[in-house]
Tab-separated table of C-alpha atoms in Angstrom:
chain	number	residue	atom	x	y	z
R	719	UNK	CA	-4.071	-9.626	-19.448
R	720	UNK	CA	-6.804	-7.922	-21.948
R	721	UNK	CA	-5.687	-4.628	-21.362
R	722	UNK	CA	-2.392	-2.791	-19.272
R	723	UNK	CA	-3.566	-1.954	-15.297
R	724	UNK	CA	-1.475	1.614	-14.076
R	725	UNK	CA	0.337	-1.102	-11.885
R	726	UNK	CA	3.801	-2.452	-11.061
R	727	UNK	CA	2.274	-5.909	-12.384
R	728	UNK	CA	5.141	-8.990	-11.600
R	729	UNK	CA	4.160	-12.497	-12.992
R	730	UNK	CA	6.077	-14.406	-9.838
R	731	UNK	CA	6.614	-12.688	-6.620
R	732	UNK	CA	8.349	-13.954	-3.405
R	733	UNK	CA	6.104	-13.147	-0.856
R	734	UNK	CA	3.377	-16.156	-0.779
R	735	UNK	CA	1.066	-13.378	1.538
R	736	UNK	CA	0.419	-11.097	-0.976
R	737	UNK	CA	0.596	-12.923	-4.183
R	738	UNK	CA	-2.823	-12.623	-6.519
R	739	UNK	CA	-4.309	-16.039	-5.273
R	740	UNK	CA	-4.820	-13.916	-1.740
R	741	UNK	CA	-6.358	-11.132	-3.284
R	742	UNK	CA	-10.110	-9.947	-3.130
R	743	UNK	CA	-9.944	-9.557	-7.159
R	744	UNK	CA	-8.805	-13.024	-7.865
R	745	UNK	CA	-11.224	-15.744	-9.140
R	746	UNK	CA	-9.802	-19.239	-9.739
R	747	UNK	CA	-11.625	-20.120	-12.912
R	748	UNK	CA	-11.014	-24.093	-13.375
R	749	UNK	CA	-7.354	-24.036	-12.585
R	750	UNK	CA	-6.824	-20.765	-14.431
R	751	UNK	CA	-6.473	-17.658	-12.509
R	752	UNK	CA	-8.024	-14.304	-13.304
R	753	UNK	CA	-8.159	-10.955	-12.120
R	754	UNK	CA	-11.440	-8.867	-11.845
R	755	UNK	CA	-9.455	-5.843	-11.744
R	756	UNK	CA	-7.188	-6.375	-14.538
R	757	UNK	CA	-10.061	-8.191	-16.307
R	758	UNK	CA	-7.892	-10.988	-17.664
R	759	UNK	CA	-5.631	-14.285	-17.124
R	760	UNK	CA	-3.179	-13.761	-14.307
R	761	UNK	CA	-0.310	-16.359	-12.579
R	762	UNK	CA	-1.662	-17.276	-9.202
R	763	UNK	CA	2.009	-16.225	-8.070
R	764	UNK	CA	1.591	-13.099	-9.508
R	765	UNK	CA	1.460	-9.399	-7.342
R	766	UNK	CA	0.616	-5.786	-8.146
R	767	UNK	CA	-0.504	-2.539	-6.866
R	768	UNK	CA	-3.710	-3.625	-6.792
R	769	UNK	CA	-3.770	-6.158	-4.430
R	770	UNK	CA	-5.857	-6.197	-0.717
R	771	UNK	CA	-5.978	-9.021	1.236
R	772	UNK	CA	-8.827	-11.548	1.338
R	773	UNK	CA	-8.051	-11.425	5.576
């Protein structure tokens, strides 16, 4: 990430529901995830504090 988010940030978490790829600040740029909060790279398994639900 470009800069540290006040977040419990994990780079693979268990629960497929609420990883970042289901999040409203997730943008899949060419294969290459990225968070608009964080404003950088993230794992599309990633999770943090952060994250609300496309649904």
């Amino acid at each position: 990430m470009s800069h540290e988010i006040e977040s419990d940030f994990r780079n693979d978490w268990p629960d497929e529901a609420t990883q970042c790829r289901n999040c409203t600040s997730f943008v899949d740029n060419a294969g290459q995830g990225y968070c608009t909060e964080a404003q950088g790279d993230v794992p599309f398994t990633a999770h943090c504090d952060f994250f609300q639900s496309k649904d």
